[in-house]
Amino acid sequence: MDILVVNCGSSSLKYQLINAKTEEVLASGICDRIGISGGAFSYKAKNKDKITKEVDLKDHEVAIGIVLNTLIDKEIGIIPSLDAIKAIGHRIVHGGEHFTKSAFINDEVIRHIEECADLAPLHNPAHLLGIRACKHLMPHTPMVAVFDTAFHQTMPPRAFIYGLPYEYYEKYKIRRYGFHGTSHSYVSKRTAEFLGIPLEKSKIITCHLGNGSSICAIENGKSVDTSMGLTPLEGLVMGTRSGDLDPAIIDYIAQKENKSTQEVLNILNKKSGVLGISGLSSDFRDLLAADEKGDLKARFAREVFAYRVAKYIGSYTAALSGVDAIAFCAGVGENAKFIRGKIVSHLEFLGITLDEEANLQTIGKEGIISTKNSKVKVCVIPTNEELMIARDTLEIVSKL
């Protein structure tokens, strides 16, 4: 059974066509820098050369159209028609308390995803575009929603309750939900396997670092705390998101700038983070290039990001009463060796020692970047959300 996995991020769209039974990837690629100048599209089919080209990626709907057309292209495609795709698995960021596990997509599920759009304004609307585009082109193909929030449903109340009147949780379910759960789940399991640590007796901190970033404290394979909250806005400084801040800032800016609360929230979601600090870009590759040319604000933005990550790792080490391993994943975590080094430099008090050479050489692949005598293992584990989504999709559609 071939399953198309669609994984929309805030500025990227990863896709894989997977044989769900063998877990072999038949085709894969990414639409990168969506909504940002210099958009790029990559495509690699089994036994064929990789294709990379610059394209105008105005939005996620355009990106998905390019993916589908490429998969059935007579010259470079891997399938004869869209009918060859027997199921589609969609990554969905926010499921609220409606979903504690993956779900078959029907009108009711779509309605609940829409209801959560205000809680994930950079993601859920993009996911819905993907769902509707696929539904329009392949109306008879079953689709499954795999929710980032599901993995974090194991958090204890002390971790997910905010310091607000409790009635707001009872009435509106205002609480920490957490995101990137599919990634944190995969990476924690793979980290334990890679390092030879029993998952059921482990304390692992996973660092999903990309345009959107989050940290997760995982004890015995279960999420016990995570940095994102009611929405993906809480937590780390990210590509365009502010992360943690004094909530009074929202009203302060609104009054000083004569803006509505919604306008300020738009700034916090789309114009803040390293983009806001640097005044340059939300893409860490752009910041690296500018830093190397002497742009001090670009360097400062990267240092702020690294410092915030280290702070969360420190607090989650306390939450876990120790830590066996720290794993970096996602675009920045897997590739930005300078930022990884800066993060680890803040953690030497934990007895962590960075292997400088290993850190330089471990780019986009699995590897240990701490020294042999480091008290905590630090590794890079490329995430594979697509495989996790394909597994859930197969399980659900097999029961239809």
Coordinates of C-alpha atoms in Angstrom, one line a residue:
M1 CA 0.0 0.0 0.0
D2 CA 1.4 3.4 -1.1
I3 CA 0.7 6.2 1.3
L4 CA 1.4 9.9 0.6
V5 CA 2.5 11.8 3.7
V6 CA 2.0 15.5 3.7
N7 CA 3.8 17.4 6.5
C8 CA 3.2 21.1 6.3
G9 CA 5.4 23.3 8.5
S10 CA 5.1 27.1 8.9
S11 CA 7.4 27.7 6.0
S12 CA 8.0 24.3 4.5
L13 CA 6.2 21.3 3.2
K14 CA 7.9 17.9 3.4
Y15 CA 6.4 15.0 1.6
Q16 CA 7.1 11.3 1.2
L17 CA 5.4 8.6 -0.8
I18 CA 5.9 5.4 1.3
N19 CA 5.2 1.8 0.8
A20 CA 3.5 1.4 4.2
K21 CA 4.1 -2.3 4.5
T22 CA 7.8 -2.3 3.8
E23 CA 8.3 1.3 5.0
E24 CA 10.3 2.0 1.9
V25 CA 10.4 5.6 0.7
L26 CA 9.4 5.7 -3.0
A27 CA 9.7 9.4 -3.4
S28 CA 10.4 12.3 -1.1
G29 CA 11.3 16.0 -1.1
I30 CA 10.6 19.4 0.3
C31 CA 9.1 22.7 -0.7
D32 CA 11.2 25.1 1.2
R33 CA 10.9 28.8 2.1
I34 CA 7.2 29.0 1.5
G35 CA 6.1 32.6 1.7
I36 CA 9.7 33.7 1.7
S37 CA 11.7 34.9 -1.3
G38 CA 14.0 32.2 -2.9
G39 CA 11.6 29.3 -2.7
A40 CA 13.0 25.9 -3.6
F41 CA 11.5 22.5 -4.5
S42 CA 13.3 19.2 -4.3
Y43 CA 12.2 15.8 -5.4
K44 CA 14.0 12.4 -5.2
A45 CA 12.3 9.3 -6.5
K46 CA 13.6 5.7 -6.0
N47 CA 16.4 4.9 -8.4
K48 CA 16.3 8.4 -10.0
D49 CA 18.4 11.4 -9.7
K50 CA 17.5 14.1 -7.3
I51 CA 15.9 17.2 -8.8
T52 CA 16.2 20.6 -7.2
K53 CA 14.9 23.8 -8.7
E54 CA 13.9 27.3 -7.7
V55 CA 10.1 28.0 -7.7
D56 CA 7.7 30.6 -6.5
L57 CA 6.1 29.1 -3.5
K58 CA 3.4 31.8 -2.7
D59 CA 1.6 29.5 -0.3
H60 CA 1.1 25.9 0.8
E61 CA -1.6 25.2 -1.8
V62 CA 0.8 26.0 -4.6
A63 CA 3.4 23.8 -3.0
I64 CA 1.1 20.8 -2.7
G65 CA 0.0 21.2 -6.4
I66 CA 3.7 21.0 -7.4
V67 CA 4.2 17.8 -5.4
L68 CA 1.2 16.0 -6.9
N69 CA 2.0 17.0 -10.4
T70 CA 5.6 15.8 -10.0
L71 CA 4.6 12.4 -8.6
I72 CA 2.6 11.7 -11.8
D73 CA 4.9 13.4 -14.3
K74 CA 5.4 11.1 -17.3
E75 CA 9.2 11.6 -17.3
I76 CA 10.2 12.0 -13.7
G77 CA 7.2 10.7 -11.8
I78 CA 7.0 7.5 -9.7
I79 CA 3.3 6.6 -10.1
P80 CA 1.1 6.4 -13.2
S81 CA -1.7 8.4 -11.7
L82 CA -3.0 9.8 -8.4
D83 CA -5.2 6.6 -8.1
A84 CA -2.0 4.7 -7.1
I85 CA -2.0 6.6 -3.8
K86 CA -4.2 4.5 -1.6
A87 CA -4.2 6.8 1.5
I88 CA -2.9 10.2 2.6
G89 CA -1.6 11.0 6.0
H90 CA -1.6 14.6 7.1
R91 CA 0.3 16.1 9.9
I92 CA -2.0 18.4 11.9
V93 CA -0.5 20.6 14.5
H94 CA -3.4 21.3 16.9
G95 CA -6.2 18.9 17.9
G96 CA -7.2 20.6 21.1
E97 CA -8.8 18.2 23.5
H98 CA -10.9 16.8 20.7
F99 CA -8.1 14.3 19.6
T100 CA -5.8 12.2 21.8
K101 CA -4.9 10.0 18.8
S102 CA -4.9 10.0 15.0
A103 CA -8.3 10.1 13.2
F104 CA -9.9 9.3 9.9
I105 CA -10.6 12.6 8.1
N106 CA -14.3 13.3 7.6
D107 CA -16.4 16.5 7.7
E108 CA -16.5 16.4 11.5
V109 CA -12.8 16.1 11.9
I110 CA -12.2 18.9 9.4
R111 CA -14.6 21.1 11.5
H112 CA -12.7 20.4 14.6
I113 CA -9.4 21.2 12.9
E114 CA -11.0 24.5 11.7
E115 CA -12.1 25.3 15.3
C116 CA -8.4 24.9 16.4
A117 CA -7.1 27.2 13.7
D118 CA -7.0 30.2 16.0
L119 CA -4.7 28.2 18.3
A120 CA -2.3 27.4 15.5
P121 CA -2.6 30.2 13.0
L122 CA 0.6 29.4 11.2
H123 CA -0.2 25.7 10.7
N124 CA -3.8 24.5 10.9
P125 CA -4.9 26.8 8.0
A126 CA -2.1 25.4 5.9
H127 CA -3.0 21.8 6.9
L128 CA -6.6 22.5 5.8
L129 CA -5.4 23.8 2.4
G130 CA -3.5 20.5 2.0
I131 CA -6.5 18.4 3.0
R132 CA -8.9 20.3 0.7
A133 CA -6.5 20.2 -2.2
C134 CA -6.0 16.5 -1.9
K135 CA -9.7 15.9 -1.4
H136 CA -10.5 17.9 -4.5
L137 CA -8.0 16.0 -6.6
M138 CA -8.5 12.5 -5.0
P139 CA -12.0 12.5 -3.6
H140 CA -12.2 8.7 -3.1
T141 CA -8.8 8.4 -1.3
P142 CA -9.0 8.0 2.5
M143 CA -7.1 10.5 4.5
V144 CA -5.9 10.4 8.1
A145 CA -5.0 13.3 10.4
V146 CA -2.1 12.7 12.8
F147 CA -2.0 15.3 15.5
D148 CA 1.1 16.9 17.1
T149 CA -0.7 17.3 20.3
A150 CA -1.5 13.6 20.9
F151 CA 1.9 12.6 22.2
H152 CA 1.8 15.2 24.9
Q153 CA -1.5 13.9 26.4
T154 CA 0.6 12.0 29.0
M155 CA 1.7 15.3 30.6
P156 CA 0.6 15.4 34.3
P157 CA -1.7 18.3 35.3
R158 CA 1.1 20.1 37.1
A159 CA 2.8 20.5 33.8
F160 CA -0.1 21.5 31.6
I161 CA -2.2 23.7 33.9
Y162 CA -1.6 27.5 33.7
G163 CA -1.6 29.8 36.8
L164 CA -5.0 31.1 35.9
P165 CA -8.4 30.7 37.6
Y166 CA -9.1 27.0 37.2
E167 CA -12.5 27.7 35.8
Y168 CA -10.9 28.8 32.5
Y169 CA -9.6 25.3 32.1
E170 CA -12.9 23.8 33.0
K171 CA -14.9 26.1 30.7
Y172 CA -12.5 26.6 27.8
K173 CA -9.8 23.9 28.2
I174 CA -7.1 26.5 28.4
R175 CA -4.0 24.5 29.1
R176 CA -0.6 23.6 27.7
Y177 CA -1.0 21.1 24.8
G178 CA 2.4 21.0 23.3
F179 CA 3.3 20.4 19.6
H180 CA 5.8 18.6 17.4
G181 CA 4.6 15.5 19.2
T182 CA 5.1 13.2 16.2
S183 CA 8.7 14.3 16.0
H184 CA 9.4 14.1 19.7
S185 CA 7.9 10.6 19.8
Y186 CA 10.0 9.3 16.9
V187 CA 13.2 10.9 18.0
S188 CA 13.0 9.8 21.6
K189 CA 12.4 6.2 20.6
R190 CA 15.2 6.3 18.0
T191 CA 17.5 8.0 20.5
A192 CA 17.0 5.2 23.0
E193 CA 17.6 2.6 20.3
F194 CA 20.6 4.4 18.9
L195 CA 22.3 4.7 22.3
G196 CA 21.3 1.3 23.6
I197 CA 19.2 2.8 26.4
P198 CA 16.0 0.9 27.5
L199 CA 13.2 3.3 26.5
E200 CA 11.1 2.3 29.5
K201 CA 13.9 3.3 31.8
S202 CA 15.1 6.5 30.2
K203 CA 15.3 10.3 30.7
I204 CA 15.6 12.0 27.3
I205 CA 15.3 15.6 26.3
T206 CA 14.5 16.1 22.6
C207 CA 15.2 19.4 20.9
H208 CA 13.1 19.9 17.7
L209 CA 14.8 23.0 16.3
G210 CA 13.6 24.6 13.1
N211 CA 11.6 27.6 12.0
G212 CA 9.2 26.4 14.7
S213 CA 11.0 24.9 17.7
S214 CA 10.2 23.1 20.9
I215 CA 11.8 21.1 23.7
C216 CA 10.3 18.0 25.3
A217 CA 11.1 16.2 28.5
I218 CA 10.5 12.5 28.0
E219 CA 10.5 10.0 30.9
N220 CA 10.3 6.3 30.1
G221 CA 9.0 7.0 26.6
K222 CA 6.3 9.4 27.7
S223 CA 6.1 13.2 27.4
V224 CA 6.0 14.8 30.9
D225 CA 6.6 18.5 29.8
T226 CA 7.1 20.5 26.7
S227 CA 7.9 24.1 25.8
M228 CA 5.0 25.0 23.5
G229 CA 1.6 25.7 25.2
L230 CA -2.0 26.4 24.3
T231 CA -0.6 27.4 20.9
P232 CA 2.8 27.0 19.2
L233 CA 3.6 30.6 20.2
E234 CA 4.8 29.8 23.7
G235 CA 8.3 28.5 24.5
L236 CA 11.5 29.2 22.6
V237 CA 12.3 32.2 20.4
M238 CA 11.7 30.8 16.9
G239 CA 11.8 31.8 13.3
T240 CA 9.0 34.3 13.4
R241 CA 7.4 33.6 16.8
S242 CA 8.4 35.5 20.0
G243 CA 8.2 32.6 22.4
D244 CA 7.9 33.3 26.1
L245 CA 7.2 36.9 27.1
D246 CA 5.4 38.9 29.7
P247 CA 1.7 38.9 28.7
A248 CA 1.4 42.5 29.7
I249 CA 3.5 43.3 26.6
I250 CA 0.6 42.6 24.4
D251 CA -1.6 45.4 25.8
Y252 CA 1.5 47.7 26.1
I253 CA 2.3 47.4 22.4
A254 CA -1.4 47.7 21.5
Q255 CA -1.7 51.0 23.3
K256 CA 1.7 52.5 22.2
E257 CA 1.2 51.5 18.5
N258 CA -2.6 52.0 18.4
K259 CA -3.1 48.3 17.4
S260 CA -5.7 45.8 18.2
T261 CA -4.9 42.7 20.3
Q262 CA -5.2 40.6 17.2
E263 CA -2.8 42.8 15.3
V264 CA -0.2 42.4 18.1
L265 CA -0.7 38.6 18.2
N266 CA -0.1 38.6 14.4
I267 CA 3.2 40.4 15.1
L268 CA 4.1 37.9 17.8
N269 CA 3.4 35.0 15.5
K270 CA 4.7 36.3 12.2
K271 CA 7.1 39.2 12.7
S272 CA 9.0 38.3 15.8
G273 CA 11.5 35.6 16.8
V274 CA 14.9 35.7 15.1
L275 CA 13.2 37.6 12.2
G276 CA 12.2 40.4 14.6
I277 CA 15.5 40.5 16.5
S278 CA 17.7 40.4 13.4
G279 CA 15.5 42.5 11.1
L280 CA 16.7 40.3 8.4
S281 CA 15.2 36.8 8.0
S282 CA 13.4 33.9 9.8
D283 CA 15.7 31.5 8.0
F284 CA 18.7 30.4 10.1
R285 CA 20.8 29.9 6.9
D286 CA 20.3 33.6 6.0
L287 CA 21.4 34.5 9.5
L288 CA 24.5 32.4 9.3
A289 CA 25.5 34.0 6.0
A290 CA 24.9 37.5 7.4
D291 CA 26.7 36.6 10.6
E292 CA 29.8 35.5 8.6
K293 CA 29.8 38.9 6.9
G294 CA 29.8 40.7 10.2
D295 CA 26.1 41.4 10.8
L296 CA 26.0 41.8 14.6
K297 CA 22.2 41.6 14.9
A298 CA 22.2 38.3 12.9
R299 CA 24.7 36.9 15.4
F300 CA 22.8 38.3 18.3
A301 CA 19.6 36.6 17.1
R302 CA 21.4 33.3 16.9
E303 CA 22.9 33.7 20.4
V304 CA 19.5 34.5 21.9
F305 CA 18.0 31.4 20.3
A306 CA 20.8 29.1 21.6
Y307 CA 20.6 30.6 25.1
R308 CA 16.8 30.0 25.3
V309 CA 17.3 26.4 24.2
A310 CA 19.9 25.8 26.9
K311 CA 17.6 27.3 29.5
Y312 CA 14.9 24.9 28.7
I313 CA 17.2 21.9 28.7
G314 CA 18.4 23.0 32.1
S315 CA 14.8 23.3 33.5
Y316 CA 13.8 19.9 32.0
T317 CA 16.8 18.3 33.5
A318 CA 15.4 19.4 36.8
A319 CA 11.9 18.2 35.8
L320 CA 13.3 14.8 35.0
S321 CA 15.6 14.7 38.1
G322 CA 18.5 14.0 35.7
V323 CA 19.0 13.3 32.0
D324 CA 20.5 10.4 30.1
A325 CA 20.6 11.9 26.7
I326 CA 19.9 15.1 24.7
A327 CA 18.9 14.8 21.1
F328 CA 18.9 17.5 18.4
C329 CA 16.6 17.2 15.4
A330 CA 14.8 19.1 12.7
G331 CA 16.4 21.6 10.2
V332 CA 18.4 23.7 12.7
G333 CA 19.1 20.9 15.2
E334 CA 20.3 18.5 12.5
N335 CA 22.5 21.0 10.5
A336 CA 23.4 24.1 12.5
K337 CA 26.7 23.0 14.1
F338 CA 27.5 26.5 15.4
I339 CA 24.1 26.8 17.3
R340 CA 24.5 23.2 18.7
G341 CA 27.9 24.2 20.0
K342 CA 26.6 27.3 21.6
I343 CA 23.8 25.4 23.3
V344 CA 26.1 22.8 24.7
S345 CA 28.6 25.4 25.9
H346 CA 25.9 26.5 28.4
L347 CA 25.5 23.0 29.7
E348 CA 29.0 22.1 30.8
F349 CA 27.8 22.2 34.5
L350 CA 25.9 19.0 33.7
G351 CA 29.2 17.3 32.9
I352 CA 28.6 17.5 29.2
T353 CA 31.6 17.7 27.0
L354 CA 31.3 18.5 23.3
D355 CA 33.3 16.6 20.7
E356 CA 34.1 19.5 18.5
E357 CA 35.2 17.4 15.5
A358 CA 32.1 15.1 15.7
N359 CA 29.9 18.2 15.9
L360 CA 31.4 19.6 12.8
Q361 CA 31.0 16.4 10.8
T362 CA 27.5 15.4 12.0
I363 CA 25.3 17.3 9.5
G364 CA 21.9 15.8 8.6
K365 CA 22.8 12.4 9.9
E366 CA 22.7 10.4 13.1
G367 CA 25.7 10.8 15.3
I368 CA 27.0 11.3 18.9
I369 CA 28.5 14.8 19.3
S370 CA 29.6 14.5 22.9
T371 CA 32.9 13.0 24.0
K372 CA 33.2 9.5 25.4
N373 CA 33.6 10.7 29.0
S374 CA 30.7 13.1 28.8
K375 CA 28.3 12.4 31.7
V376 CA 25.3 13.0 29.4
K377 CA 25.1 11.7 25.8
V378 CA 24.4 14.4 23.2
C379 CA 23.4 13.2 19.8
V380 CA 21.9 14.3 16.5
I381 CA 18.9 12.2 15.4
P382 CA 17.2 13.3 12.1
T383 CA 13.5 13.3 12.7
N384 CA 11.1 11.1 10.7
E385 CA 7.7 12.4 11.3
E386 CA 6.6 11.1 7.9
L387 CA 7.3 7.5 8.9
M388 CA 5.3 7.9 12.1
I389 CA 2.4 9.4 10.1
A390 CA 2.5 6.6 7.6
R391 CA 2.3 4.0 10.4
D392 CA -0.7 5.7 11.9
T393 CA -2.4 6.1 8.6
L394 CA -1.9 2.4 7.7
E395 CA -3.3 1.3 11.0
I396 CA -6.5 3.4 10.6
V397 CA -7.2 2.8 6.9
S398 CA -6.6 -1.0 7.3
K399 CA -9.6 -1.0 9.6
L400 CA -12.0 0.7 7.2

